[in-house]
Coordinates of C-alpha atoms and ligand atoms in Angstrom, one line a residue:
M142 CA 10.6 63.8 -103.6
F143 CA 10.8 65.6 -100.1
L144 CA 13.0 63.9 -97.5
F145 CA 11.7 64.9 -94.0
R146 CA 13.8 64.7 -91.2
R147 CA 12.3 62.7 -88.1
R148 CA 13.0 64.1 -85.1
S149 CA 11.8 62.6 -81.4
S150 CA 11.3 63.6 -78.0
L151 CA 11.2 61.1 -74.9
N152 CA 8.9 62.7 -72.0
L153 CA 8.6 61.7 -68.3
D154 CA 5.6 62.6 -65.8
I155 CA 6.4 61.9 -62.4
S156 CA 3.6 61.6 -59.9
D157 CA 3.2 59.8 -56.5
L158 CA 1.1 57.1 -57.7
S159 CA 2.6 56.4 -61.3
L160 CA 5.6 57.0 -63.7
K161 CA 4.5 57.7 -67.1
A162 CA 6.6 58.0 -70.2
G163 CA 5.8 58.7 -73.9
K164 CA 8.2 59.2 -77.3
L165 CA 6.7 61.8 -79.4
S166 CA 7.9 62.7 -82.8
K167 CA 7.6 65.3 -85.8
R168 CA 7.6 64.4 -89.4
G169 CA 7.2 67.5 -91.8
N170 CA 4.8 69.4 -90.1
D171 CA 3.0 66.5 -88.2
F172 CA 3.2 65.6 -84.6
Y173 CA 3.3 61.5 -83.7
L174 CA 2.6 59.8 -80.7
D175 CA 5.3 56.7 -80.9
K176 CA 4.9 55.1 -77.8
I177 CA 2.9 55.6 -74.4
K178 CA 3.2 53.8 -71.5
S179 CA 2.7 54.1 -67.5
V180 CA 3.8 52.0 -64.5
P181 CA 2.1 52.2 -60.8
V182 CA 4.3 53.8 -58.4
P183 CA 4.1 51.7 -55.0
A184 CA 3.0 53.4 -51.8
G185 CA 5.9 55.3 -50.1
Y186 CA 8.3 55.5 -52.8
M187 CA 7.1 59.3 -53.6
E188 CA 5.1 61.8 -51.5
R189 CA 3.7 65.2 -53.0
G190 CA 6.0 65.2 -55.6
R191 CA 9.2 64.5 -53.6
V192 CA 11.2 61.4 -54.1
L193 CA 11.4 59.2 -51.0
K194 CA 13.0 56.0 -52.1
R195 CA 15.5 57.1 -54.8
P196 CA 17.1 53.8 -55.9
E197 CA 14.0 52.4 -56.2
V198 CA 12.2 54.8 -58.2
A199 CA 15.3 55.0 -60.4
E200 CA 14.7 51.6 -61.2
L201 CA 11.1 51.9 -62.2
M202 CA 11.9 54.7 -64.2
R203 CA 15.0 52.8 -66.0
G204 CA 12.4 50.0 -67.1
L205 CA 9.7 52.2 -68.5
L206 CA 11.9 55.1 -70.3
Q207 CA 13.8 51.9 -71.7
S208 CA 10.7 50.2 -73.2
V209 CA 9.0 53.6 -74.4
A210 CA 12.8 55.2 -76.1
G211 CA 13.2 51.4 -77.9
D212 CA 17.1 51.6 -79.3
H213 CA 17.1 55.0 -80.6
R214 CA 20.3 56.4 -80.0
R215 CA 19.4 59.5 -79.1
Q216 CA 16.8 58.8 -76.8
S217 CA 18.8 59.0 -73.2
I218 CA 17.4 62.6 -73.2
V219 CA 14.4 63.3 -71.3
N220 CA 12.3 66.1 -70.6
T221 CA 10.4 66.0 -67.2
V222 CA 7.9 67.9 -65.4
L223 CA 7.9 69.5 -62.0
P224 CA 5.2 68.7 -59.2
D225 CA 2.8 71.2 -59.6
T226 CA 1.9 71.2 -55.8
D227 CA 5.6 72.7 -55.5
T228 CA 5.9 75.0 -58.2
F229 CA 4.4 78.5 -59.0
V230 CA 3.6 79.8 -62.4
K231 CA 1.9 83.2 -62.6
L232 CA 1.8 86.2 -65.2
I233 CA 3.1 89.5 -63.8
K234 CA 3.7 92.8 -64.9
V235 CA 7.0 94.4 -64.7
E236 CA 8.7 97.6 -65.6
R237 CA 10.7 96.8 -68.8
G238 CA 14.0 99.1 -67.9
A239 CA 16.8 100.3 -70.1
T240 CA 18.3 96.6 -71.0
D241 CA 17.5 92.9 -70.5
A242 CA 19.5 92.8 -67.3
N243 CA 17.2 95.4 -65.9
L244 CA 14.1 93.3 -67.1
N245 CA 15.7 90.3 -65.2
D246 CA 16.3 92.3 -62.1
N247 CA 12.6 93.7 -62.0
I248 CA 11.3 90.0 -62.7
Y249 CA 13.4 88.7 -59.7
K250 CA 12.3 91.6 -57.3
E251 CA 8.9 91.2 -58.1
V252 CA 8.8 87.3 -57.8
A253 CA 10.0 87.7 -54.3
H254 CA 6.5 89.0 -53.5
H255 CA 5.0 86.2 -54.9
I256 CA 6.4 82.9 -53.3
P257 CA 6.8 81.3 -49.8
Y258 CA 10.7 80.8 -50.7
N259 CA 13.5 82.8 -50.1
I260 CA 15.1 83.9 -54.0
D261 CA 18.3 81.6 -53.7
E262 CA 16.2 78.6 -52.7
I263 CA 14.8 78.6 -55.9
Y264 CA 15.2 78.3 -59.8
L265 CA 13.4 81.0 -62.0
D266 CA 12.5 80.6 -65.7
W267 CA 10.6 83.3 -67.4
Q268 CA 9.4 84.1 -70.9
K269 CA 8.1 87.6 -72.2
I270 CA 3.8 87.6 -73.6
P271 CA 4.6 89.7 -76.9
G272 CA 1.1 90.6 -77.2
L273 CA 0.6 92.1 -74.0
A274 CA 3.8 94.9 -73.8
T275 CA 3.3 98.0 -73.8
K276 CA 5.6 101.1 -74.0
D277 CA 7.3 100.7 -70.5
T278 CA 6.0 97.5 -69.4
E279 CA 6.4 93.5 -70.3
Q280 CA 3.8 90.9 -69.1
V281 CA 6.2 88.1 -68.3
L282 CA 4.8 84.3 -67.3
V283 CA 7.2 83.1 -64.8
G284 CA 8.1 79.6 -63.6
V285 CA 9.2 78.8 -59.8
C286 CA 10.3 75.4 -58.4
P287 CA 12.6 75.1 -55.0
K288 CA 16.1 73.9 -56.0
E289 CA 15.8 70.8 -54.1
I290 CA 13.3 69.3 -55.8
V291 CA 14.7 69.9 -59.3
D292 CA 18.3 68.6 -57.7
E293 CA 16.6 65.4 -56.2
Y294 CA 14.7 64.9 -59.6
I295 CA 18.2 65.1 -61.7
K296 CA 19.9 62.7 -59.4
V297 CA 16.9 60.4 -59.9
I298 CA 17.1 60.6 -63.6
H299 CA 20.8 60.1 -63.7
L300 CA 20.5 57.0 -61.5
A301 CA 18.1 55.6 -63.7
G302 CA 20.6 56.3 -66.6
F303 CA 19.2 59.1 -68.5
V304 CA 20.2 62.6 -69.1
P305 CA 17.4 65.7 -67.7
Q306 CA 17.3 68.1 -70.9
S307 CA 14.6 70.2 -69.4
F308 CA 12.0 70.4 -66.5
E309 CA 8.7 72.2 -66.9
V310 CA 6.2 73.9 -64.5
E311 CA 3.0 71.2 -65.2
A312 CA 0.6 73.5 -65.8
L313 CA 2.6 74.4 -69.0
A314 CA 2.6 70.9 -70.3
I315 CA -0.9 70.5 -69.9
T316 CA -2.1 73.5 -71.5
R317 CA 0.2 72.7 -74.4
S318 CA -1.7 69.5 -74.9
L319 CA -5.0 70.7 -74.8
F320 CA -4.8 73.4 -77.7
N321 CA -4.9 73.0 -81.3
W322 CA -1.3 75.1 -82.2
R323 CA -2.2 75.4 -86.0
A324 CA -5.9 76.6 -85.5
S325 CA -4.6 79.1 -82.9
R326 CA -2.0 80.4 -85.2
K327 CA -4.3 81.3 -87.6
K328 CA -6.8 82.5 -85.3
S329 CA -8.5 86.3 -85.0
L330 CA -10.6 85.9 -81.7
A331 CA -11.8 88.1 -79.0
N332 CA -10.0 87.6 -75.7
R333 CA -11.2 84.2 -74.2
N334 CA -10.4 83.1 -70.7
V335 CA -10.6 79.3 -70.0
I336 CA -10.0 77.2 -66.8
I337 CA -8.3 74.0 -67.2
I338 CA -9.1 71.5 -64.1
D339 CA -6.6 68.9 -64.4
L340 CA -7.9 66.1 -62.1
G341 CA -5.1 63.5 -60.9
A342 CA -4.8 60.6 -58.9
A343 CA -3.1 62.2 -56.1
R344 CA -3.5 66.1 -56.6
S345 CA -5.7 68.6 -59.0
S346 CA -5.0 71.7 -60.0
L347 CA -7.2 74.8 -61.7
I348 CA -5.2 76.6 -64.5
F349 CA -6.4 79.9 -65.5
W350 CA -5.5 80.3 -69.7
R351 CA -6.3 83.5 -71.3
E352 CA -6.6 83.2 -75.3
Q353 CA -5.8 86.1 -77.4
G354 CA -6.4 87.4 -81.0
F355 CA -2.7 88.4 -81.1
Y356 CA -0.2 86.1 -82.6
N357 CA 2.0 84.0 -79.7
S358 CA 0.2 85.7 -76.8
D359 CA -1.9 82.8 -75.4
T360 CA -0.7 82.5 -72.1
I361 CA -1.4 81.1 -68.7
E362 CA -2.1 83.5 -66.1
F363 CA -1.8 81.6 -62.8
S364 CA -2.5 78.4 -61.6
V365 CA -3.5 76.7 -57.9
S366 CA -3.5 73.3 -56.6
V367 CA -6.8 71.8 -55.0
P368 CA -6.7 68.9 -52.3
L369 CA -9.1 66.8 -54.4
S370 CA -7.7 63.7 -55.9
G371 CA -9.0 60.1 -57.5
M372 CA -7.2 58.6 -54.4
Q373 CA -9.2 60.7 -51.7
I374 CA -12.5 59.7 -53.6
N375 CA -11.6 55.9 -53.6
K376 CA -10.7 56.2 -49.7
L377 CA -14.1 57.8 -49.0
I378 CA -15.7 55.1 -50.9
E379 CA -13.7 52.2 -49.2
Q380 CA -14.5 53.7 -45.8
K381 CA -18.3 54.6 -46.3
L382 CA -19.4 51.7 -48.5
L383 CA -17.2 49.1 -46.7
V384 CA -15.5 47.9 -49.7
T385 CA -12.0 47.2 -51.1
A386 CA -9.6 49.6 -52.7
L387 CA -10.2 47.8 -56.2
Q388 CA -13.9 47.7 -55.5
A389 CA -14.4 51.1 -55.0
E390 CA -12.5 52.2 -58.3
Q391 CA -14.5 50.1 -60.1
F392 CA -17.5 51.7 -58.5
K393 CA -16.3 55.0 -59.0
I394 CA -15.7 54.3 -62.5
K395 CA -19.1 52.4 -63.3
C396 CA -20.9 55.0 -61.5
G397 CA -19.7 58.3 -61.5
L398 CA -22.3 60.7 -60.2
S399 CA -24.9 59.1 -62.3
D400 CA -28.3 58.5 -60.9
A401 CA -29.3 55.4 -63.3
P402 CA -31.2 52.7 -60.9
E403 CA -28.0 50.5 -60.8
C404 CA -26.2 53.4 -59.2
Q405 CA -29.2 55.6 -57.6
G406 CA -26.8 58.7 -57.0
V407 CA -24.9 57.4 -54.3
L408 CA -21.9 58.5 -55.0
L409 CA -22.7 62.2 -55.6
Q410 CA -24.3 61.9 -52.3
L411 CA -21.2 60.8 -51.1
L412 CA -18.9 63.4 -52.4
R413 CA -21.3 66.1 -52.0
P414 CA -19.1 67.9 -49.6
M415 CA -15.7 67.2 -51.7
L416 CA -17.4 68.5 -55.0
D417 CA -18.6 71.6 -52.8
D418 CA -15.4 72.5 -51.6
L419 CA -13.9 72.4 -55.1
T420 CA -16.8 74.5 -56.7
A421 CA -16.2 77.2 -53.5
R422 CA -12.5 77.0 -54.4
I423 CA -13.0 77.6 -58.3
R424 CA -15.7 80.4 -57.3
H425 CA -12.5 81.6 -55.0
A426 CA -10.0 81.6 -58.0
V427 CA -12.5 83.4 -60.5
H428 CA -12.9 86.3 -57.9
F429 CA -9.0 86.4 -57.5
H430 CA -8.7 86.3 -61.3
N431 CA -11.4 88.6 -62.0
T432 CA -10.0 91.2 -59.5
Y433 CA -6.3 90.9 -60.6
F434 CA -6.6 90.4 -64.2
E435 CA -9.4 93.3 -64.9
G436 CA -12.5 91.8 -64.9
A437 CA -12.5 89.4 -67.7
S438 CA -15.3 86.8 -67.4
I439 CA -14.6 83.0 -67.7
D440 CA -16.0 81.8 -71.0
K441 CA -15.6 77.9 -70.7
I442 CA -13.7 75.0 -68.4
I443 CA -12.1 72.4 -69.9
L444 CA -11.6 68.9 -67.8
S445 CA -8.0 66.6 -68.0
G446 CA -6.4 64.2 -66.0
G447 CA -8.3 60.6 -65.4
G448 CA -10.6 62.3 -63.0
A449 CA -12.2 64.0 -65.9
S450 CA -13.8 61.1 -66.9
L451 CA -15.9 60.8 -63.8
K452 CA -19.6 60.2 -65.2
G453 CA -21.7 63.5 -64.9
L454 CA -19.0 65.8 -63.3
D455 CA -19.2 68.0 -66.5
V456 CA -22.7 68.7 -66.3
F457 CA -22.5 68.8 -62.3
L458 CA -19.8 71.9 -63.1
A459 CA -21.9 73.5 -65.3
T460 CA -24.6 73.6 -63.7
E461 CA -23.4 74.6 -60.1
L462 CA -20.8 77.3 -61.9
G463 CA -22.9 78.4 -64.7
I464 CA -19.9 78.0 -66.9
P465 CA -19.8 75.8 -70.1
V466 CA -17.7 72.5 -69.4
E467 CA -16.4 70.2 -71.8
L468 CA -13.6 67.2 -71.5
G469 CA -9.9 68.4 -73.4
N470 CA -8.6 66.5 -75.8
P471 CA -4.8 65.7 -75.6
L472 CA -4.9 64.1 -79.2
I473 CA -5.8 67.4 -80.9
N474 CA -2.4 68.1 -82.2
I475 CA -1.4 64.6 -82.5
K476 CA -1.7 62.8 -86.4
N477 CA -2.1 59.4 -85.7
H478 CA -4.6 60.3 -82.9
D479 CA -6.3 57.0 -83.0
S480 CA -3.1 55.3 -81.4
L481 CA -4.7 55.8 -78.1
N482 CA -8.2 55.8 -76.9
Y483 CA -9.6 59.1 -75.9
Q484 CA -10.4 58.2 -72.1
Q485 CA -6.7 56.9 -71.6
A486 CA -5.5 59.9 -73.3
L487 CA -6.6 62.1 -70.8
S488 CA -4.3 60.4 -68.2
Y489 CA -1.4 61.4 -70.5
C490 CA -2.0 65.4 -70.9
T491 CA 1.4 66.2 -69.5
V492 CA 3.7 63.8 -71.3
I493 CA 2.0 64.9 -74.8
G494 CA 2.4 68.3 -73.7
L495 CA 6.0 68.1 -72.4
G496 CA 6.8 66.2 -75.9
L497 CA 5.4 69.0 -77.8
K498 CA 7.3 71.2 -76.6
D499 CA 10.3 70.2 -78.4
F500 CA 8.4 70.8 -81.6
I501 CA 6.5 74.1 -81.3
K502 CA 8.4 77.1 -80.7
Ligands
ATP166 N1 -13.9 56.9 -65.8 C1 -13.4 57.0 -64.4 N2 -14.2 57.7 -63.7 C2 -13.5 58.3 -62.5 N3 -12.3 58.4 -62.1 C3 -11.4 58.1 -63.4 C4 -11.7 57.4 -64.3 N4 -10.7 56.8 -65.0 C5 -10.0 57.3 -64.3 N5 -9.9 58.0 -63.1 C6 -9.1 58.3 -62.2 O1 -8.2 59.2 -62.5 C7 -7.0 59.0 -61.6 C8 -5.9 59.0 -62.4 O2 -5.6 60.1 -63.2 P1 -4.3 60.5 -64.0 O3 -3.7 59.5 -64.7 O4 -4.6 61.9 -64.7 O5 -3.6 61.0 -62.7 P2 -2.0 61.1 -62.2 O6 -1.1 61.8 -63.4 O7 -1.3 59.4 -62.1 O8 -1.8 61.7 -60.9 P3 -1.4 63.2 -60.4 O9 -1.6 63.9 -61.7 O10 -2.6 63.4 -59.3 O11 -0.2 63.4 -59.8 C9 -7.1 57.5 -60.7 O12 -7.4 58.6 -59.4 C10 -8.4 57.2 -61.6 O13 -9.0 56.3 -60.3
MG167 MG1 -1.0 63.7 -63.7

């Protein structure tokens, strides 16, 4: 008989409008989702990823994390995500230099050209992408976050009675949740470029992801924030159709972009300028991608986040952009994948991806 040690991790997604937490565990080679939950964050507590009311946010966090952690002894340690509006993640090419210390210096020098902060105002983390190295150069994925944000998150998590174990750029957690790690380890495929569009309540982002035939060399290339959000869509519906916030949310979920008789394409008409802005930003980012990353075309778009469920959005984007679009599946790596309904799961990509980090090395 084999006895498998059960390891678990507690993970937290901090957003302006909700806190989400999930406990994941590993038994043998399988990953399990033990518990996942969210609480709404009242208006004025958080703004653009920044904590405005520390004691109140800490109190919400404590309740949520305690209920998800249960009474597991080790579960005061939590992995957390950083807001993608203020973080920066990019694949950069640098001279290797004679030693790792040289490589580190070269990375700091190169990153300084890419960020709107002084180098002493940021925390920087990096990892080599092994399959992309040449004799003299390394390609390195760098993640950057202003120190003031990380320091504030540390304070609020401590105040909630928990200990932050790691902070991760959101794009990394999202991509980890959406790709099948087992399949990718056995794969032998030609290079493939994918855009993940994460559509949240307060912000959205485009993440450019490259899959490669080499072992362990799939990587994010870069990510950009886009202003479209679920909240912004609801506000527009409220103003134009003179309905309450709740009615706007219900109408959005019921109709989406559908032209069925009871919906008549009303929302598509209302949202057209926002959707045109989104497609323009995607085209612009694809142009940047094709210039900076040497002419590779985009094979697929994957939608994630709660907004991915907007009816008809996948078909709309595929038609406008001429790129196949599909909905992501953040339960793809989870053994007990029937523990959460698929649409709900789209809101939990970040938490699930954070949790998998502890198990997938
Ligand atoms: N069926 C649906 N159709 C359209 N929108 C939906 C649907 N279901 C959920 N949403 C929207 O998804 C949004 C929530 O998504 P998500 O949970 O990914 O956001 P969040 O992570 O809390 O916020 P953010 O990532 O912006 O900080 C809400 O605006 C909600 O209205
Ligand atoms: Mg989110």
